[in-house]
Coordinates of C-alpha atoms and ligand atoms in Angstrom, one line a residue:
M1 CA 186.2 49.1 73.9
S2 CA 184.3 52.3 73.8
F3 CA 183.1 52.1 70.2
V4 CA 181.3 49.5 68.2
L5 CA 182.2 48.8 64.7
L6 CA 179.2 47.1 63.0
A7 CA 179.9 45.5 59.6
G8 CA 177.4 47.7 57.8
M9 CA 174.5 45.3 57.9
L10 CA 172.7 46.1 61.2
A11 CA 169.2 47.2 60.7
L12 CA 167.5 48.8 63.7
S13 CA 164.2 47.1 64.4
V14 CA 161.6 49.7 64.8
P15 CA 158.2 48.6 66.3
A16 CA 155.3 49.3 63.8
W17 CA 153.6 51.6 66.3
A18 CA 156.6 53.9 66.9
A19 CA 156.5 57.5 65.7
P20 CA 158.9 58.1 62.7
D21 CA 162.4 58.8 63.8
P22 CA 163.1 62.5 63.0
L23 CA 166.9 61.6 62.8
A24 CA 166.4 58.7 60.5
P25 CA 169.2 58.7 58.0
S26 CA 168.0 59.0 54.4
G27 CA 171.2 57.8 52.5
R28 CA 170.9 61.0 50.3
W29 CA 172.0 64.5 50.1
S30 CA 169.0 66.6 51.0
A31 CA 170.1 70.2 50.4
N32 CA 169.1 71.8 47.2
S33 CA 170.9 70.5 44.1
D34 CA 168.4 71.7 41.5
G35 CA 169.4 74.7 39.3
H36 CA 172.9 75.6 38.3
A37 CA 175.2 76.9 41.0
P38 CA 178.2 74.6 41.3
V39 CA 180.2 77.6 42.3
P40 CA 178.8 81.0 43.7
P41 CA 177.1 82.9 40.8
M42 CA 179.0 86.1 39.6
G43 CA 178.0 89.1 37.7
W44 CA 176.3 92.5 37.9
N45 CA 173.0 93.8 39.4
S46 CA 171.4 97.2 38.7
W47 CA 170.3 97.9 42.3
N48 CA 173.4 99.2 44.2
A49 CA 174.3 101.5 41.3
F50 CA 171.0 102.7 40.1
N51 CA 168.3 101.8 42.6
S52 CA 165.0 101.6 40.7
D53 CA 166.2 104.0 38.0
V54 CA 167.2 101.2 35.8
D55 CA 166.9 101.2 32.0
E56 CA 168.2 99.3 28.9
E57 CA 171.1 101.6 28.1
K58 CA 172.4 101.2 31.7
V59 CA 172.0 97.4 31.7
L60 CA 173.6 97.0 28.2
A61 CA 176.5 99.4 29.0
S62 CA 177.4 97.3 32.0
A63 CA 177.1 94.1 30.1
Q64 CA 179.3 95.5 27.5
A65 CA 181.8 96.6 30.1
L66 CA 181.8 93.1 31.5
V67 CA 182.8 91.8 28.1
D68 CA 185.2 94.5 27.2
T69 CA 187.2 94.5 30.4
G70 CA 187.6 90.8 30.4
L71 CA 185.5 90.5 33.6
A72 CA 183.0 88.2 31.9
R73 CA 185.8 85.8 31.0
L74 CA 186.7 85.7 34.7
G75 CA 183.1 84.5 35.5
Y76 CA 181.0 87.7 35.9
R77 CA 178.3 86.5 33.6
Y78 CA 174.9 87.2 35.2
V79 CA 173.5 90.6 34.3
N80 CA 170.5 91.1 36.7
I81 CA 167.8 93.7 36.3
D82 CA 166.5 94.5 39.9
D83 CA 163.4 96.5 41.0
G84 CA 162.0 99.1 38.7
W85 CA 161.5 97.3 35.4
W86 CA 157.8 96.8 35.5
L87 CA 155.0 99.2 34.5
K88 CA 152.0 97.0 35.6
R89 CA 150.1 93.8 35.6
R90 CA 147.6 93.9 32.8
E91 CA 144.1 93.4 34.3
S92 CA 142.6 91.5 31.5
D93 CA 144.9 88.5 31.7
G94 CA 147.4 89.2 34.5
R95 CA 150.3 89.5 32.1
L96 CA 153.2 91.6 33.5
I97 CA 153.9 94.6 31.3
I98 CA 157.5 96.1 31.0
R99 CA 158.2 99.8 31.2
T100 CA 159.0 100.0 27.6
A101 CA 159.8 103.8 27.8
H102 CA 163.0 102.5 29.6
F103 CA 163.4 99.3 27.8
P104 CA 162.7 100.2 24.2
S105 CA 163.6 96.8 22.8
A106 CA 160.8 95.3 24.8
A107 CA 158.3 97.2 22.8
T108 CA 157.4 94.2 20.6
G109 CA 153.7 95.1 20.2
P110 CA 150.7 94.6 22.5
D111 CA 152.7 92.1 24.6
P112 CA 156.0 93.7 25.6
S113 CA 158.8 91.2 25.8
F114 CA 162.3 91.1 27.4
R115 CA 163.3 88.4 24.8
P116 CA 165.2 90.8 22.5
L117 CA 167.2 91.9 25.5
T118 CA 167.9 88.5 26.8
D119 CA 168.8 87.3 23.3
R120 CA 171.3 90.2 23.1
L121 CA 172.8 89.4 26.5
H122 CA 173.0 85.7 25.6
A123 CA 174.7 86.6 22.2
M124 CA 177.3 88.5 24.3
G125 CA 178.0 85.3 26.1
L126 CA 176.2 86.5 29.2
K127 CA 173.3 85.4 31.3
A128 CA 170.2 87.4 32.2
G129 CA 168.5 87.8 35.6
I130 CA 165.1 89.3 36.6
Y131 CA 163.6 90.4 39.9
S132 CA 160.2 89.8 41.5
D133 CA 158.7 89.6 44.9
I134 CA 157.1 86.6 46.7
G135 CA 154.1 88.9 47.8
R136 CA 151.8 91.0 45.7
N137 CA 154.0 94.1 45.9
S138 CA 157.7 94.9 45.7
C139 CA 160.1 96.4 48.2
G140 CA 160.2 99.7 46.4
Q141 CA 156.4 100.0 46.5
I142 CA 156.2 99.2 50.1
Y143 CA 159.2 100.9 51.7
T144 CA 160.4 103.7 49.5
P145 CA 158.7 107.0 49.5
D146 CA 160.3 108.5 46.5
F147 CA 160.8 105.4 44.4
K148 CA 161.3 106.0 40.7
N149 CA 159.3 103.8 38.3
Q150 CA 156.6 102.7 40.6
P151 CA 154.1 100.4 38.9
E152 CA 151.2 102.3 37.6
G153 CA 147.4 102.0 37.3
S154 CA 144.6 100.4 39.4
L155 CA 145.3 98.5 42.7
A156 CA 145.2 95.2 40.8
E157 CA 147.6 96.6 38.0
R158 CA 150.0 97.6 40.7
E159 CA 150.1 94.1 42.2
V160 CA 153.3 93.1 40.2
G161 CA 154.5 90.4 42.7
L162 CA 154.3 86.7 42.3
Y163 CA 151.6 86.0 44.9
G164 CA 148.7 84.4 43.1
H165 CA 150.5 84.4 39.8
V166 CA 153.5 82.1 40.5
D167 CA 152.9 79.8 37.5
Q168 CA 152.0 82.5 35.1
D169 CA 154.9 84.9 36.0
I170 CA 157.5 82.1 36.2
R171 CA 156.5 80.8 32.8
L172 CA 156.8 84.3 31.4
F173 CA 160.3 84.9 32.9
F174 CA 161.8 81.5 32.1
A175 CA 159.9 79.9 29.1
E176 CA 159.0 83.1 27.2
W177 CA 161.6 85.7 28.1
N178 CA 164.4 83.1 28.6
F179 CA 165.9 84.5 31.9
D180 CA 168.5 82.4 33.6
L181 CA 168.1 83.8 37.1
I182 CA 165.4 85.2 39.3
K183 CA 165.8 87.1 42.5
V184 CA 162.8 86.8 44.6
D185 CA 162.4 89.5 47.3
G186 CA 160.1 89.2 50.3
C187 CA 158.7 92.6 51.1
G188 CA 155.2 91.7 50.0
V189 CA 154.9 89.2 52.9
R190 CA 156.5 91.6 55.4
G191 CA 155.2 95.1 55.0
L192 CA 151.4 95.0 54.3
P193 CA 149.5 94.3 57.5
A194 CA 146.0 95.7 57.6
D195 CA 147.1 98.7 59.6
A196 CA 150.0 99.8 57.3
P197 CA 149.5 103.4 56.2
R198 CA 149.7 102.4 52.6
V199 CA 147.1 99.8 53.1
R200 CA 144.8 102.1 55.0
S201 CA 145.1 104.7 52.3
G202 CA 143.9 102.1 49.8
L203 CA 147.2 102.1 47.9
Y204 CA 147.7 98.3 48.4
R205 CA 145.8 95.4 49.5
A206 CA 146.6 93.9 53.0
L207 CA 148.5 90.7 53.1
P208 CA 149.0 89.3 56.7
P209 CA 152.8 89.3 57.1
L210 CA 154.6 86.0 57.3
V211 CA 157.9 87.5 58.4
D212 CA 158.7 90.0 61.0
M213 CA 162.3 91.2 60.9
Q214 CA 162.1 92.0 64.6
S215 CA 160.6 88.8 65.8
L216 CA 161.7 85.3 64.9
G217 CA 158.9 83.8 67.1
G218 CA 156.4 86.1 65.3
S219 CA 157.4 84.8 61.8
D220 CA 155.5 82.0 60.0
V221 CA 158.7 80.1 59.1
A222 CA 156.9 77.2 57.5
G223 CA 154.4 79.5 55.6
V224 CA 157.1 81.6 54.0
R225 CA 159.2 78.5 53.1
K226 CA 156.2 77.0 51.5
L227 CA 155.8 80.1 49.2
Y228 CA 159.4 80.1 48.2
T229 CA 159.3 76.3 47.6
E230 CA 156.4 76.7 45.2
V231 CA 158.3 79.2 43.2
G232 CA 161.2 76.8 43.0
E233 CA 158.9 74.1 41.7
A234 CA 157.5 76.5 39.1
I235 CA 161.0 77.3 37.9
R236 CA 161.8 73.7 37.5
R237 CA 158.6 73.3 35.4
H238 CA 159.2 76.2 33.1
S239 CA 163.0 76.3 32.6
H240 CA 162.7 73.1 30.4
G241 CA 166.0 71.8 31.4
R242 CA 167.9 75.1 30.8
P243 CA 170.3 75.9 33.7
Y244 CA 168.9 78.4 36.1
V245 CA 169.7 80.2 39.4
Y246 CA 167.0 80.8 42.1
S247 CA 168.1 83.6 44.4
L248 CA 166.2 84.0 47.6
C249 CA 166.1 87.4 49.1
L250 CA 164.5 87.2 52.6
W251 CA 167.4 89.0 54.3
G252 CA 167.9 86.4 57.1
A253 CA 164.2 86.8 58.2
G254 CA 161.9 83.9 58.7
D255 CA 164.9 81.8 59.9
V256 CA 165.8 81.5 56.2
R257 CA 169.3 80.8 57.1
S258 CA 168.2 77.3 58.2
W259 CA 166.2 76.4 55.1
G260 CA 167.4 78.6 52.2
K261 CA 169.9 75.9 51.4
D262 CA 167.1 73.4 50.8
V263 CA 165.1 75.6 48.5
G264 CA 167.3 78.0 46.4
N265 CA 170.7 78.3 44.9
M266 CA 171.7 81.4 46.9
S267 CA 170.0 83.0 49.9
R268 CA 170.4 86.5 51.5
T269 CA 171.5 86.2 55.1
S270 CA 171.0 89.9 56.0
D271 CA 169.2 93.1 55.3
D272 CA 170.6 95.4 52.6
I273 CA 174.3 96.2 52.4
Q274 CA 175.2 99.9 52.4
P275 CA 178.3 101.5 51.2
L276 CA 179.3 101.9 54.9
W277 CA 182.0 100.0 56.8
G278 CA 179.8 99.1 59.7
R279 CA 177.1 97.8 57.5
M280 CA 179.6 95.7 55.5
L281 CA 180.6 94.2 59.0
T282 CA 176.9 93.4 59.7
N283 CA 176.5 91.5 56.4
L284 CA 179.8 89.7 56.8
D285 CA 178.9 88.6 60.3
T286 CA 175.6 87.0 59.1
V287 CA 177.5 84.4 57.1
T288 CA 180.6 83.9 59.2
H289 CA 179.2 81.2 61.4
R290 CA 177.3 79.5 58.6
A291 CA 180.0 77.7 56.7
L292 CA 178.2 74.3 56.9
Y293 CA 175.1 75.8 55.5
A294 CA 176.7 76.6 52.1
H295 CA 177.7 74.1 49.4
P296 CA 177.8 73.7 45.7
G297 CA 174.2 74.4 44.6
S298 CA 173.3 76.6 47.5
W299 CA 175.3 79.5 48.8
N300 CA 175.1 82.1 51.7
D301 CA 174.6 85.5 50.1
A302 CA 176.0 88.4 52.1
D303 CA 174.4 90.8 49.5
M304 CA 175.9 92.5 46.4
L305 CA 179.2 94.2 46.4
F306 CA 179.6 97.9 47.2
V307 CA 183.1 98.0 45.9
G308 CA 183.5 101.4 44.1
T309 CA 181.1 103.4 46.4
G310 CA 181.2 105.3 49.7
D311 CA 183.6 103.8 52.2
F312 CA 184.7 101.4 49.4
D313 CA 185.4 103.9 46.6
Q314 CA 188.6 104.7 44.8
Q315 CA 189.9 106.6 47.7
H316 CA 189.4 103.7 50.1
G317 CA 191.4 101.0 48.3
V318 CA 192.2 99.2 51.7
E319 CA 188.4 98.9 52.5
A320 CA 187.4 98.0 49.0
R321 CA 190.0 95.2 48.9
S322 CA 188.8 93.9 52.4
H323 CA 185.2 93.8 51.3
F324 CA 186.1 92.0 48.1
S325 CA 188.5 89.6 49.8
L326 CA 186.0 88.6 52.4
W327 CA 183.2 88.1 49.9
A328 CA 185.5 85.9 47.9
M329 CA 186.6 83.8 50.9
L330 CA 183.1 83.3 52.3
N331 CA 181.8 82.2 48.9
S332 CA 179.2 84.9 48.8
P333 CA 178.2 85.4 45.2
L334 CA 180.3 88.2 43.6
I335 CA 177.7 90.5 42.2
I336 CA 179.1 93.8 41.2
G337 CA 176.8 96.8 42.2
Y338 CA 178.7 99.5 40.5
D339 CA 178.0 101.6 37.4
L340 CA 180.5 100.0 35.1
R341 CA 180.4 102.9 32.7
K342 CA 182.6 104.7 35.2
L343 CA 185.0 101.8 35.9
R344 CA 188.7 103.0 36.3
P345 CA 191.8 100.7 36.4
Q346 CA 192.1 100.8 40.1
L347 CA 188.6 99.3 40.6
L348 CA 189.1 96.9 37.7
A349 CA 192.2 95.6 39.4
I350 CA 190.0 94.7 42.4
F351 CA 187.1 93.0 40.5
G352 CA 189.6 91.5 38.1
N353 CA 192.1 90.1 40.6
A354 CA 192.0 86.6 39.1
E355 CA 193.7 84.9 42.0
V356 CA 191.1 86.3 44.4
V357 CA 188.2 85.4 42.2
A358 CA 189.6 81.9 41.9
L359 CA 189.2 81.4 45.8
N360 CA 185.4 82.2 45.4
Q361 CA 185.1 80.0 42.3
D362 CA 187.1 77.0 43.7
P363 CA 185.2 73.9 42.8
A364 CA 185.4 72.4 46.3
G365 CA 182.9 75.0 47.4
N366 CA 184.3 75.3 51.0
Q367 CA 183.3 78.5 52.6
A368 CA 186.2 79.9 54.7
V369 CA 186.1 78.8 58.3
L370 CA 186.9 81.0 61.3
A371 CA 190.2 80.0 62.7
Y372 CA 190.6 83.1 65.1
D373 CA 188.0 85.5 66.2
S374 CA 187.8 88.7 68.3
G375 CA 185.8 91.9 67.7
E376 CA 189.2 93.3 66.3
V377 CA 190.9 90.7 64.3
Q378 CA 189.5 87.7 62.5
I379 CA 191.4 84.9 60.7
F380 CA 189.5 82.9 58.0
V381 CA 190.9 79.8 56.4
K382 CA 189.5 78.2 53.2
T383 CA 190.5 74.8 52.0
L384 CA 190.8 74.6 48.2
A385 CA 190.1 71.7 45.9
D386 CA 193.8 70.9 45.4
G387 CA 194.4 70.6 49.1
S388 CA 196.1 74.0 49.4
K389 CA 194.5 76.8 51.5
A390 CA 193.8 80.4 51.5
V391 CA 193.9 82.7 54.6
A392 CA 192.5 86.1 55.2
L393 CA 193.7 88.1 58.2
F394 CA 191.1 90.8 58.7
N395 CA 191.4 94.0 60.9
R396 CA 187.9 95.1 61.6
T397 CA 189.1 98.2 63.6
G398 CA 190.1 101.7 62.5
A399 CA 193.6 101.4 63.8
A400 CA 196.6 99.2 63.0
R401 CA 196.7 95.8 64.7
D402 CA 199.3 93.0 65.0
A403 CA 198.2 89.5 64.0
I404 CA 199.9 86.3 64.5
L405 CA 199.3 83.5 62.0
T406 CA 200.2 80.0 63.1
A407 CA 200.7 76.7 61.2
D408 CA 197.9 75.5 63.6
H409 CA 195.4 78.0 62.2
L410 CA 196.1 76.4 58.8
K411 CA 196.2 72.8 60.2
M412 CA 199.7 72.6 58.8
L413 CA 202.8 71.2 60.4
P414 CA 204.7 73.8 62.5
S415 CA 208.0 72.0 61.8
S416 CA 208.0 72.6 58.0
D417 CA 207.9 75.6 55.7
V418 CA 204.5 77.2 55.2
R419 CA 204.6 79.2 51.9
L420 CA 202.5 82.3 51.5
R421 CA 201.6 84.2 48.4
D422 CA 200.1 87.6 49.0
L423 CA 197.2 87.8 46.5
W424 CA 197.1 91.6 46.4
S425 CA 200.9 92.5 46.5
K426 CA 201.9 89.1 44.8
E427 CA 204.9 88.8 47.2
E428 CA 205.9 85.4 48.3
R429 CA 207.4 84.4 51.7
S430 CA 207.4 81.5 54.0
F431 CA 207.5 80.8 57.8
R432 CA 207.7 78.0 60.3
G433 CA 205.5 77.7 63.4
E434 CA 204.2 81.2 63.3
T435 CA 204.6 84.6 61.8
K436 CA 203.6 88.1 62.9
M437 CA 202.2 90.7 60.6
Q438 CA 200.9 94.2 61.0
L439 CA 197.4 94.9 59.6
A440 CA 196.7 98.5 58.7
A441 CA 193.3 100.0 59.8
H442 CA 190.5 98.0 58.1
E443 CA 193.0 95.9 56.2
T444 CA 192.7 92.2 55.0
R445 CA 195.9 90.4 54.2
L446 CA 194.9 87.7 51.8
F447 CA 197.3 84.7 51.0
R448 CA 197.3 81.5 49.1
V449 CA 199.1 79.0 51.3
S450 CA 200.9 75.7 50.8
G451 CA 202.7 73.6 53.3
D452 CA 202.7 70.1 54.8
R453 CA 199.2 69.3 56.0
R454 CA 198.8 68.1 59.6
L455 CA 196.6 65.2 58.4
A456 CA 198.6 63.9 55.4
D457 CA 196.3 61.0 54.6
G458 CA 192.8 62.6 54.7
L459 CA 190.8 65.7 55.3
Y460 CA 189.3 67.0 58.5
L461 CA 185.5 67.5 58.2
S462 CA 186.0 71.1 59.1
E463 CA 188.3 71.5 56.1
Q464 CA 185.4 70.5 53.8
P465 CA 182.2 72.3 54.8
G466 CA 181.2 72.3 51.1
R467 CA 180.6 68.6 51.5
I468 CA 178.6 68.7 54.7
N469 CA 174.9 69.4 55.0
P470 CA 173.4 69.9 58.5
A471 CA 170.1 68.3 57.4
V472 CA 168.8 68.5 61.1
D473 CA 170.8 70.8 63.2
G474 CA 168.9 70.2 66.5
I475 CA 168.1 73.9 67.2
P476 CA 164.8 73.6 69.2
A477 CA 163.5 77.1 68.4
P478 CA 165.2 79.7 66.1
L479 CA 167.2 82.3 68.1
P480 CA 168.9 85.4 66.9
D481 CA 172.6 85.4 66.4
P482 CA 174.1 87.9 68.9
T483 CA 177.5 87.9 67.2
I484 CA 176.3 90.1 64.4
H485 CA 177.7 93.7 64.4
P486 CA 174.7 96.0 65.0
S487 CA 175.5 98.9 62.6
I488 CA 173.8 102.3 62.2
T489 CA 171.5 101.9 59.3
P490 CA 170.9 104.9 57.0
W491 CA 167.2 104.3 57.0
V492 CA 166.8 104.6 60.8
G493 CA 170.0 106.5 61.9
T494 CA 170.4 106.6 65.6
R495 CA 166.6 107.2 66.1
G496 CA 164.9 104.9 68.6
G497 CA 166.9 102.1 70.4
G498 CA 168.6 100.5 67.4
E499 CA 167.6 98.2 64.6
H500 CA 167.2 95.0 66.5
V501 CA 166.9 92.8 63.5
Q502 CA 166.5 89.1 64.4
Y503 CA 168.9 87.1 62.2
G504 CA 168.2 83.5 63.2
G505 CA 170.7 80.7 63.1
W506 CA 172.3 80.9 66.6
G507 CA 173.2 77.4 67.8
G508 CA 173.7 75.9 64.5
A509 CA 176.3 73.4 63.5
E510 CA 179.8 74.8 63.0
P511 CA 183.2 73.7 61.9
D512 CA 185.9 74.0 64.6
R513 CA 183.5 75.5 67.1
A514 CA 180.7 74.3 69.4
P515 CA 177.3 75.9 69.1
Y516 CA 176.5 79.2 70.8
G517 CA 180.0 80.6 70.3
K518 CA 181.8 78.0 72.4
L519 CA 185.0 76.3 71.6
L520 CA 185.4 72.6 71.1
R521 CA 186.4 71.0 74.5
V522 CA 185.5 67.7 76.1
A523 CA 186.3 66.8 79.7
G524 CA 188.9 69.5 79.9
K525 CA 190.6 68.7 76.6
S526 CA 190.5 71.2 73.9
Y527 CA 190.3 70.4 70.2
D528 CA 191.1 72.7 67.4
T529 CA 189.3 70.8 64.8
G530 CA 186.0 69.1 64.6
I531 CA 182.3 69.7 64.1
G532 CA 180.2 71.2 66.9
V533 CA 176.5 70.6 66.8
L534 CA 173.6 70.0 69.1
A535 CA 172.2 66.6 70.2
G536 CA 169.2 65.8 68.0
S537 CA 171.1 66.4 64.8
R538 CA 171.9 64.6 61.5
L539 CA 174.7 65.7 59.3
E540 CA 175.0 64.5 55.7
V541 CA 178.6 64.3 54.4
R542 CA 179.4 63.6 50.8
N543 CA 182.3 61.1 50.7
A544 CA 184.8 61.8 47.8
G545 CA 186.5 58.4 47.7
F546 CA 187.7 58.2 51.3
S547 CA 187.8 54.8 53.0
Q548 CA 187.5 55.6 56.7
F549 CA 185.7 57.9 59.0
A550 CA 187.2 58.6 62.4
A551 CA 186.4 61.0 65.2
M552 CA 186.6 61.5 69.0
V553 CA 183.0 62.0 70.3
G554 CA 181.7 63.4 73.5
V555 CA 179.5 66.0 75.1
N556 CA 181.1 69.5 74.8
D557 CA 182.1 71.2 78.1
S558 CA 179.7 73.9 77.2
G559 CA 176.9 71.5 78.1
R560 CA 175.4 70.6 81.5
R561 CA 176.4 68.0 84.0
A562 CA 172.8 67.3 85.2
D563 CA 171.6 66.6 81.6
G564 CA 171.4 63.2 79.9
P565 CA 174.0 61.6 77.7
V566 CA 174.4 61.7 73.9
V567 CA 174.9 58.7 71.6
F568 CA 176.8 59.2 68.4
E569 CA 176.0 57.1 65.2
V570 CA 177.8 56.9 61.9
W571 CA 175.7 55.8 58.9
G572 CA 176.7 54.9 55.4
D573 CA 174.2 55.1 52.6
G574 CA 171.4 54.5 55.0
K575 CA 173.0 51.7 57.1
L576 CA 174.3 51.9 60.6
L577 CA 178.1 51.5 60.7
A578 CA 179.1 52.5 64.1
R579 CA 177.6 53.7 67.4
S580 CA 179.2 55.1 70.5
A581 CA 178.3 54.3 74.1
A582 CA 176.1 56.8 75.8
M583 CA 178.5 59.7 76.4
R584 CA 177.9 61.8 79.5
F585 CA 178.9 65.3 80.3
G586 CA 182.4 65.3 81.7
A587 CA 183.4 61.9 80.2
A588 CA 186.6 61.9 78.1
A589 CA 185.8 61.8 74.3
A590 CA 185.8 58.3 72.9
P591 CA 187.0 57.2 69.5
I592 CA 184.5 56.1 66.8
K593 CA 185.5 54.7 63.4
A594 CA 183.7 53.4 60.4
D595 CA 184.6 51.8 57.1
I596 CA 183.2 54.0 54.4
A597 CA 185.1 52.6 51.4
K598 CA 182.1 52.3 49.1
V599 CA 179.8 54.7 50.8
R600 CA 178.6 57.8 49.0
I601 CA 176.7 59.6 51.8
V602 CA 178.1 59.3 55.4
E603 CA 175.5 60.5 58.0
L604 CA 176.5 61.6 61.5
V605 CA 173.7 61.3 64.0
A606 CA 173.9 62.7 67.6
R607 CA 171.0 61.6 69.7
A608 CA 170.0 62.7 73.2
S609 CA 169.8 59.4 75.0
G610 CA 167.3 59.6 77.9
G611 CA 168.3 61.1 81.2
T612 CA 167.2 64.5 82.5
R613 CA 167.1 67.7 80.6
T614 CA 167.4 70.8 82.8
S615 CA 167.6 73.2 79.9
A616 CA 165.7 74.1 76.8
M617 CA 169.0 73.6 75.0
P618 CA 170.0 70.1 73.9
Q619 CA 173.5 69.0 75.0
P620 CA 176.2 70.1 72.6
A621 CA 177.6 67.2 70.8
T622 CA 181.3 67.3 69.6
W623 CA 182.6 65.3 66.6
A624 CA 186.2 66.2 67.6
E625 CA 189.0 65.6 65.1
A626 CA 186.4 64.2 62.7
A627 CA 188.1 63.3 59.5
L628 CA 187.7 61.2 56.3
L629 CA 190.8 59.2 55.8
K630 CA 192.3 57.4 52.7
Ligands
LIG1 C1 165.2 94.8 48.7 C2 166.4 93.9 48.4 C3 167.4 94.8 47.6 C4 166.7 95.3 46.4 C5 165.5 96.1 46.8 C6 164.7 96.6 45.6 O1 165.6 95.8 49.7 O2 167.0 93.4 49.6 O3 168.5 93.9 47.3 O4 166.4 94.3 45.6 O5 164.6 95.4 47.6 O6 163.5 97.3 45.9

């Protein structure tokens, strides 16, 4: 027998002198579950529409438009004021002072307050969001030469960021001003080394950078994580039980893609989106391989929508619908970045497509998983709470492309009807086995799908990424993800050799794929479902009433023959339930099973088990056909 089934009572005896086991199961869900983001937050933000030229009239007009158009009822509730709201930090007591010339209702005496504005938004049934920076200065101060509404006054008065004022500012934002969301940017810990021109000229104080967008190795990952964690703790203290959203804005730097899920409710995975097709691809690509790193409570944020502007304006309906469909499928927060005073029916029909919004807001919280991938066409599949699915067929190119959708992509039976409902045209059709469609240039065909599931009595793990947390993913050192489209950025153009931003996360755990862009394959046998991860990993899986765990385990064929074996363990609420033999490279996958009937958290541990190691990379460990069964 190649697997052991232990009756749930085996405790490993650990000698007292042994170092703590980094893969020790905890029996609990360790990703962030504080704050309130059971589904991706939705709403509006001032930045893409107005940059820092934000004022009360613009904010309230957009808020009113959300209510009047019915978008608020669809879920667009957060109205977020981005950079540009502050006048200064008062030197006598450190209190932040609002630019009341632009926010007249905040002129409440010597201590300006956003409370009248947040009260008004709350009375409209909306929620209010504010913006700050983890350093002493904001992005606008550091990076924008002609930034409207720069903070004014002395050097100290212009230090409007959270650094050194975390408790005071968070208390002000949440306890006094009643905000419901905060977006915390990271420019202050990125752009102010001692030799920065604006530091040398005396404009700002130096702050040794913690993150370097061009060097993962040069970033102080633990240091920047600590600062963001302290802000999260302050929000918990000062929100007094009111629901809140903590939005991290570190643009994929400092390896935030590996820890943002443990700290905040949403976390930016890339630098700023622009109203450009190529840039939308970049931002999309930073979340595509990260489905396991997003769940209810903590979402991958591909940045705000640019639907309505530039390459996604009214003349580019195909591109606008693609951008929106993809953000919905990948569970990126749907935050409108358009001046809603100008909203026309054509755009409202996009933001207001209730069936598309419903995919993003589906309570299961499963980010869509890549079922087919080329530089030209991608097929994303999302499993919904009721067991049905959605599929997006996306043409990245500027010319028409054929795409074949198969029942296998959907993990549905090829022998029965698969029914498709086009969520843009509302047409319905069905197919068996496979169907071919033509995608126009830049088009995304988006369907709700029902049919007979291949696994009738359970769910594959890769169908439920929202219930899986890669607590330890085994990546020895963060590496940049080479699959991300390198776009021309408006701020650099084609000067120099290209942007070379280092978005970490390469080699992480992935549904239906092995790490480092490989397919699941063990001893020559391919698997189209499973979880690929590195040895030295621990996955936490929330069990929603299933009674059995089953998988085929082995070293993926992308590993190395000369390297040591991997042992696979299944734990239930902190107790060892099953353990595989030591699986060597080239050995056929072996079955592993465990009874999880009363278990709440299943943990899947893959351990390197002695032997040689010829590479810095751990062996890739494959949980093929992993499933929770009734
Ligand atoms: C950064 C953020 C943007 C926006 C600006 C404001 O660039 O990524 O989303 O908040 O700062 O200055």
